[in-house]
Coordinates of C-alpha atoms in Angstrom, one line a residue:
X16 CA 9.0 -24.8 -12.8
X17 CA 10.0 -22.1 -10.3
X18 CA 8.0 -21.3 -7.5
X19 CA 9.8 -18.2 -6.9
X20 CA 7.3 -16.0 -8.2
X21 CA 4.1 -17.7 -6.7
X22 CA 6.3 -17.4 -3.0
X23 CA 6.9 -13.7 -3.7
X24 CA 3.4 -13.1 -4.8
X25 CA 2.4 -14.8 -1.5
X26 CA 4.8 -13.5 1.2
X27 CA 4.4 -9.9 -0.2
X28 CA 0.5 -9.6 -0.3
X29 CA 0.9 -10.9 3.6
X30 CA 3.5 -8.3 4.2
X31 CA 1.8 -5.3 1.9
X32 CA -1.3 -6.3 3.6
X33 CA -0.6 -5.7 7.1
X34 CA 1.0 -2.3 6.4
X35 CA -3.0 -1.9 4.6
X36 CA -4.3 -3.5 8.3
X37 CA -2.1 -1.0 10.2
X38 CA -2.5 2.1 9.0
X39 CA -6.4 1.1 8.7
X40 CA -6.3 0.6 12.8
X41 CA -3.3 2.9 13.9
X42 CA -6.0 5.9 12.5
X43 CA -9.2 3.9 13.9
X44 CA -10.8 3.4 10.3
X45 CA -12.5 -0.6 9.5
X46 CA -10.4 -2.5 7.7
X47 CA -12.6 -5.1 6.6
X48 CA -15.0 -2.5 4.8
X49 CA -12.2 -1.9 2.0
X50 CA -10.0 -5.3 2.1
X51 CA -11.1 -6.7 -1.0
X52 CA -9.8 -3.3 -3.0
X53 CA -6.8 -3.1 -1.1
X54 CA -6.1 -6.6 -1.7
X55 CA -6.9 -6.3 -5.6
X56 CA -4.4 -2.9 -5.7
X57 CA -2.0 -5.0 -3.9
X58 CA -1.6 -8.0 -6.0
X59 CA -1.3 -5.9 -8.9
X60 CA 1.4 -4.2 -7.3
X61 CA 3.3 -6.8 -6.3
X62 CA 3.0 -8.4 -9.7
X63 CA 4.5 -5.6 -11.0
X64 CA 6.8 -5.3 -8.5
X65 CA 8.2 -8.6 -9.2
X66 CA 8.9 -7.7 -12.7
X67 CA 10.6 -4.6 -11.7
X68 CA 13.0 -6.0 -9.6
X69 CA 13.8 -9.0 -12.2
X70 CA 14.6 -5.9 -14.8
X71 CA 15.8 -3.2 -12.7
X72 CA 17.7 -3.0 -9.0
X73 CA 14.4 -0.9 -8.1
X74 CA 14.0 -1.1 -4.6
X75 CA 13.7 2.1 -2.9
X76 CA 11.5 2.9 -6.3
X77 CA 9.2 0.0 -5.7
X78 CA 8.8 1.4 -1.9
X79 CA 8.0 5.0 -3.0
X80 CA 5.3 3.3 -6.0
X81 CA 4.0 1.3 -3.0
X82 CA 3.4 4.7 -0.9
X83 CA 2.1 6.8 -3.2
X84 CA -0.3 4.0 -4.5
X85 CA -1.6 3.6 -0.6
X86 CA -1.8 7.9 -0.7
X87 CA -4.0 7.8 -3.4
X88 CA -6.0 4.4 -2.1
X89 CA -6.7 6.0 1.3
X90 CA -8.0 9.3 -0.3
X91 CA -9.9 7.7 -3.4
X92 CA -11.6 4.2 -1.8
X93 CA -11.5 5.1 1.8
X94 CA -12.2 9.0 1.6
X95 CA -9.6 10.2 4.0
X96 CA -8.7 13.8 3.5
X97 CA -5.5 14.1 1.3
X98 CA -3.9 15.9 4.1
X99 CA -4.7 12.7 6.4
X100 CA -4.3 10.6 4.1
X101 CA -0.6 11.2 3.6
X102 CA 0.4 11.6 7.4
X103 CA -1.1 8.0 7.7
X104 CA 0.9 6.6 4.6
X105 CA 3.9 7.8 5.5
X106 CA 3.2 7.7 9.3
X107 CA 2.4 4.3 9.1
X108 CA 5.3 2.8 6.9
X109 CA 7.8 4.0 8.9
X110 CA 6.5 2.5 12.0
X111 CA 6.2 -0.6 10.1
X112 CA 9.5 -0.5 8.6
X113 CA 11.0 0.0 12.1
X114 CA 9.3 -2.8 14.0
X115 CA 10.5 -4.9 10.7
X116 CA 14.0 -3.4 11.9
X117 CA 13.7 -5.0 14.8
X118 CA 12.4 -8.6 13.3
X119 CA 15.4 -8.2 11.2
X120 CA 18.4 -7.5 14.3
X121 CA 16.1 -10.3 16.8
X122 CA 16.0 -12.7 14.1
X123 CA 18.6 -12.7 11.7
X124 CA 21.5 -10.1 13.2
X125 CA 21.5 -8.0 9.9
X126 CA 20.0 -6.6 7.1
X127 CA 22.7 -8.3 5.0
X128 CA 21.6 -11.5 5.6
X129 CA 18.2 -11.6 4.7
X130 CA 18.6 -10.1 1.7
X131 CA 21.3 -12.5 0.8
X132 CA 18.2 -15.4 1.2
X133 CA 15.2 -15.5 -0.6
X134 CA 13.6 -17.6 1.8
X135 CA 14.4 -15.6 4.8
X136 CA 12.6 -12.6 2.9
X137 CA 9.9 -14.9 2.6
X138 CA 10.3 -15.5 6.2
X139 CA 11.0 -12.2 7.3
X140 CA 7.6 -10.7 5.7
X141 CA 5.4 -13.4 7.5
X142 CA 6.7 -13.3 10.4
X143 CA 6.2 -9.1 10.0
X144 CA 2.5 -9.9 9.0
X145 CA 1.9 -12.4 11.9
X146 CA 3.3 -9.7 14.3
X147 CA 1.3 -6.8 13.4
X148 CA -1.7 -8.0 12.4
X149 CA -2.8 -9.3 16.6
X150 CA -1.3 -6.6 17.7
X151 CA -2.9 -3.3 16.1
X152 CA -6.1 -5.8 16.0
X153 CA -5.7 -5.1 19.9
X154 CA -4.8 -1.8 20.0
X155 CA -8.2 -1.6 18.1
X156 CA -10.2 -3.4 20.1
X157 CA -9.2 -1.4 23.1
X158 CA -10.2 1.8 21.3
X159 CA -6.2 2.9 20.7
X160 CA -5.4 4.9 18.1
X161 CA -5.6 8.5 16.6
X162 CA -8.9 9.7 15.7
X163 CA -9.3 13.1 13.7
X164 CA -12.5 15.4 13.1
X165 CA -12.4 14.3 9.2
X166 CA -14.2 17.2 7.7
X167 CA -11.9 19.8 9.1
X168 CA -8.7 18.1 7.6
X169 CA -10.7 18.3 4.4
X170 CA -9.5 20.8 2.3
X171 CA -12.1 22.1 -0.4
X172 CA -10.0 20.9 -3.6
X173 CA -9.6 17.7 -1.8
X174 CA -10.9 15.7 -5.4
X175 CA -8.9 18.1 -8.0
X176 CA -5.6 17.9 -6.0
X177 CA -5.8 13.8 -6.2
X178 CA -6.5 13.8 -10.1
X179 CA -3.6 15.9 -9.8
X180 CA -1.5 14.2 -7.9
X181 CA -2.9 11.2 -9.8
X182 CA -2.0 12.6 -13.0
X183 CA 1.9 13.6 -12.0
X184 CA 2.4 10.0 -10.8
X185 CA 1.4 8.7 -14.2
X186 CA 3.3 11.1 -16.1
X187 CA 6.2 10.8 -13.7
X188 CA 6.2 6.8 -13.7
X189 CA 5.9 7.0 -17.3
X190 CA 8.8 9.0 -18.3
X191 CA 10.8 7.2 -15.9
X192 CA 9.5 3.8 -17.6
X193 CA 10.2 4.9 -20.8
X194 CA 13.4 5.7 -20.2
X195 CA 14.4 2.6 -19.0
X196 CA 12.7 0.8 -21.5
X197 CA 10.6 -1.3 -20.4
X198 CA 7.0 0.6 -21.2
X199 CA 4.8 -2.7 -20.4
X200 CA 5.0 -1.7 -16.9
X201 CA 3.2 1.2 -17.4
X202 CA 0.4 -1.6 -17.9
X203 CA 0.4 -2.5 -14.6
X204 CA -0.3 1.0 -13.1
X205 CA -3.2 2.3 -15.3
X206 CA -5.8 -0.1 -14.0
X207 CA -4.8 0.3 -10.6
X208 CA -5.2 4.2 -10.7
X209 CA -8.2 3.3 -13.2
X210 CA -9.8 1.1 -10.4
X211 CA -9.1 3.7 -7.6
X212 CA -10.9 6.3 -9.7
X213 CA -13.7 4.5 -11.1
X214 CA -14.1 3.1 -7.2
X215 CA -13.8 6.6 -5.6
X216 CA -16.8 7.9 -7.8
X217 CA -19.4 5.2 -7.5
X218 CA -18.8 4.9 -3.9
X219 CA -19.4 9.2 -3.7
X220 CA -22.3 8.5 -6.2
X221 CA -23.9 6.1 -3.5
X222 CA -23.3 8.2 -0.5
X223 CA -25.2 11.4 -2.3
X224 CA -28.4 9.2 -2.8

């Protein structure tokens, strides 16, 4: 038996996850209110993730599924504005991916290397997790951060542009998916989005009553 997948499932929800806990503090929002969502989003994304990369070299594709996923999380389950929503995303991942830059260089020398090893992925991603997490925990604590006056960022077709949006992923991934033959992944996506949805209009229900 191989424990390959179980490590990757492992090492990656600790590495998506503090990208979640980052973006969540870097923007001074609680991440503990919505960590059981964002966990269940991010294991099914990482299952799926596996998958792809065992049938595809779909690296850079699994990154951009990963950001728009958290674009459509923050906007549906959290209710940031889209507009906020997306400079956080995209805000956030690149100053995760370069302080995982630097883990890489310190550590290992190279890119190269580590993604010659397995297990100094594995490495690599909990060492990330253990980094950021105490840190922006911190910056939190000590009321460091960017703060924005929510209801001016948000725009008055805030819900139709994220069916949209929500709608041009699907179609998008799906053409793409069917191309390359391998339509069970399209699986893995529609109760993600399904979740986010369902999640985004009981919470509004709730906060009208």
């Amino acid at each position: 038996m191989s424990w390959e997948p179980f490590l990757f499932m492992i090492f990656s929800t600790c590495e998506t996850f503090a990208l979640y806990f980052l973006i969540m503090s870097m923007f001074r929002f609680k991440w503990e209110r919505h960590a059981w969502q964002a966990l269940f989003v991010i294991l099914l994304l990482n299952l799926q993730s596996y998958l792809l990369r065992n049938e595809l070299d779909a690296g850079n594709f699994s990154s951009l599924v990963l950001i728009v996923i958290l674009i459509i999380f923050f906007t549906a389950v959290v209710k940031m504005p889209i507009f906020l929503s997306i400079i956080a995303t995209v805000s956030g991942f690149i100053i995760f991916a370069l302080i995982q830059m630097v883990l890489i260089l310190t550590m290992f020398g190279s890119l190269t290397v580590v993604d010659n090893s397995a297990q100094k992925g594995y490495l690599l991603q909990f060492i990330t997790a253990l980094f950021i997490i105490p840190i922006f925990r911190y910056l939190y604590v000590k009321g460091k951060g960017f703060t924005f006056d929510i209801e001016k960022l948000r725009l008055k077709f805030d819900d139709i542009f994220l069916t949209v949006l929500v709608i041009l992923f699907l179609l998008g991934l799906s053409l793409l998916l069917y191309f390359k033959e391998i339509y069970l992944h399209i699986l893995f996506f529609v109760p993600i989005l399904a979740f986010l949805i369902f999640y985004s209009k009981r919470k509004e229900n709730e906060d009208d009553r």
